[in-house]
mmCIF file of C-alpha atoms in Angstrom:
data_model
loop_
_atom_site.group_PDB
_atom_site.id
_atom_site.type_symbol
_atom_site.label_atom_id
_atom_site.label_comp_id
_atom_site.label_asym_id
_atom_site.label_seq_id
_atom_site.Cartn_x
_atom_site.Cartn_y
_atom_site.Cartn_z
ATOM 1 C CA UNK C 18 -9.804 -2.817 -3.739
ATOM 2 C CA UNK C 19 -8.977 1.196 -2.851
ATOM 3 C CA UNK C 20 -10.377 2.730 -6.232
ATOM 4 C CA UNK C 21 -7.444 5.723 -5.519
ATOM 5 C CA UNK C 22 -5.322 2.921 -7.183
ATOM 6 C CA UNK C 23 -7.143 3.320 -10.333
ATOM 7 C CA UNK C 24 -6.939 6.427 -10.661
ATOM 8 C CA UNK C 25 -3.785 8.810 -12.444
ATOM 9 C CA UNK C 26 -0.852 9.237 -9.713
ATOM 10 C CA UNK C 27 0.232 12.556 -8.175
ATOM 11 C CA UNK C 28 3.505 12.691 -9.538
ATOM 12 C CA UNK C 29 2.800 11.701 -13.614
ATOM 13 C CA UNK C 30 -0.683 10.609 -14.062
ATOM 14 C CA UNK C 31 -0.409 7.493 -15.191
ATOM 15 C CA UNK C 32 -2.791 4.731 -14.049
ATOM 16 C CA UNK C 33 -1.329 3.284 -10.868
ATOM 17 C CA UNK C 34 -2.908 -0.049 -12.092
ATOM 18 C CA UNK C 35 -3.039 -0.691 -15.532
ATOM 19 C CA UNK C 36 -5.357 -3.287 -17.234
ATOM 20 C CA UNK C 37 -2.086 -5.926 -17.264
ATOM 21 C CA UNK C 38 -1.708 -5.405 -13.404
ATOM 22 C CA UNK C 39 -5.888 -5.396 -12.655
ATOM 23 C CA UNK C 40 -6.168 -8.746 -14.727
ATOM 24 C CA UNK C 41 -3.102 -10.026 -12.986
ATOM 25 C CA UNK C 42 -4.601 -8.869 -9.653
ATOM 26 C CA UNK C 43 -8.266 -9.966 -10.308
ATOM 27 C CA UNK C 44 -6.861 -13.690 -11.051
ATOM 28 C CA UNK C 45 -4.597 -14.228 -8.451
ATOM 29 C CA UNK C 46 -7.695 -12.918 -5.754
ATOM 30 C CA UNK C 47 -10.038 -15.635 -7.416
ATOM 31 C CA UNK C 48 -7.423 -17.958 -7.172
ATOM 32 C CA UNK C 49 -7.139 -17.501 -3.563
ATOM 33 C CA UNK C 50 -10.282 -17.620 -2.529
ATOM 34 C CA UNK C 51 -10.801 -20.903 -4.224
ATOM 35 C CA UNK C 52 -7.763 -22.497 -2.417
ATOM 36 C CA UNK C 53 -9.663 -21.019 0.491
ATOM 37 C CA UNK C 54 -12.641 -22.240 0.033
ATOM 38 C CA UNK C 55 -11.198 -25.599 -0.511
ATOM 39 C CA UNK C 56 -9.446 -25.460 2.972
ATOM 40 C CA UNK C 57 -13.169 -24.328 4.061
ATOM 41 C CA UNK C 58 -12.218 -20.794 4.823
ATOM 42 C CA UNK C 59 -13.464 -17.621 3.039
ATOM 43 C CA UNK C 60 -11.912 -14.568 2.285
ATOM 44 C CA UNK C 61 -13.334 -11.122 2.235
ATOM 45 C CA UNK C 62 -13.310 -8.691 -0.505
ATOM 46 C CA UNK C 63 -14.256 -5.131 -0.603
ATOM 47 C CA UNK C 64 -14.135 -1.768 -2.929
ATOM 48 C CA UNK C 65 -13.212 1.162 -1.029
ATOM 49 C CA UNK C 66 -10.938 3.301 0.667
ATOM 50 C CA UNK C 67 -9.296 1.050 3.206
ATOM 51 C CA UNK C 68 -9.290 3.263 6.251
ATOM 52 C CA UNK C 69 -13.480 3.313 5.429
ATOM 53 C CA UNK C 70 -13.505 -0.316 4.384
ATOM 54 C CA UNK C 71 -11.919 -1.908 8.008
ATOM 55 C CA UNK C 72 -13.803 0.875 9.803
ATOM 56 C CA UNK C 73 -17.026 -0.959 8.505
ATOM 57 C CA UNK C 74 -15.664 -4.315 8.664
ATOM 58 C CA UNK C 75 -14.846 -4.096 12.520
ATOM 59 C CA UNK C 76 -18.303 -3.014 13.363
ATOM 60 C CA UNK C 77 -19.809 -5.723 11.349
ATOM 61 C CA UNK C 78 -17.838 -8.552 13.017
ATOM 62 C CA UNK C 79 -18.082 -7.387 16.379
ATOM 63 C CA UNK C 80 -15.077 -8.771 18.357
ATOM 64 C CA UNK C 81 -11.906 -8.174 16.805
ATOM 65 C CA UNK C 82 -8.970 -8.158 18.847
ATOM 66 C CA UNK C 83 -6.392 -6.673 16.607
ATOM 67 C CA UNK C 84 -5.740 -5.476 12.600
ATOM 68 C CA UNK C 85 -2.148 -5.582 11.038
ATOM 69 C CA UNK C 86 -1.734 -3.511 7.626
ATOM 70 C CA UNK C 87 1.477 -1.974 5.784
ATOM 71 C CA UNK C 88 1.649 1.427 4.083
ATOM 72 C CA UNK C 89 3.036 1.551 0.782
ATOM 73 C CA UNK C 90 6.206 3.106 0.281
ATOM 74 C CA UNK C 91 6.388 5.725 -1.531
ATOM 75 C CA UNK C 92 9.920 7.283 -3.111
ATOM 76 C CA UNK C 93 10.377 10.918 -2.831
ATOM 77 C CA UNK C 94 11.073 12.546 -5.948
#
């Protein structure tokens, strides 16, 4: 979770995530990890900035061989 997402955006300062969205969001992330869990996998969850957060995460597992992401478009106003 990237707290920057909570926070007002640049362009009108409204909440990029609003309590709707977070709920939404905070359900559907329990969800999965249940079905995960189920399947006897895990998945990992952490509060930060991402670039800080997979940074850590590397070091801590050691051996990973590569990391896929996507940026976010954004629309230019």
């Amino acid at each position: 979770f990237d707290p920057r997402h909570y926070l007002g955006t640049h362009c009108h300062g409204f909440p990029k995530t609003g309590p709707h969205r977070l709920r939404f969001l905070l359900e559907s992330v329990k969800d999965l990890r249940e079905t995960l869990k189920k399947k006897g996998s895990t998945l990992v969850v952490r509060k930060g900035k991402p670039e800080d957060v997979v940074c850590d995460l590397i070091t801590q597992l050691g051996s990973v061989s590569a990391v896929v992401f996507h940026e976010e478009v954004r629309e230019i106003v």
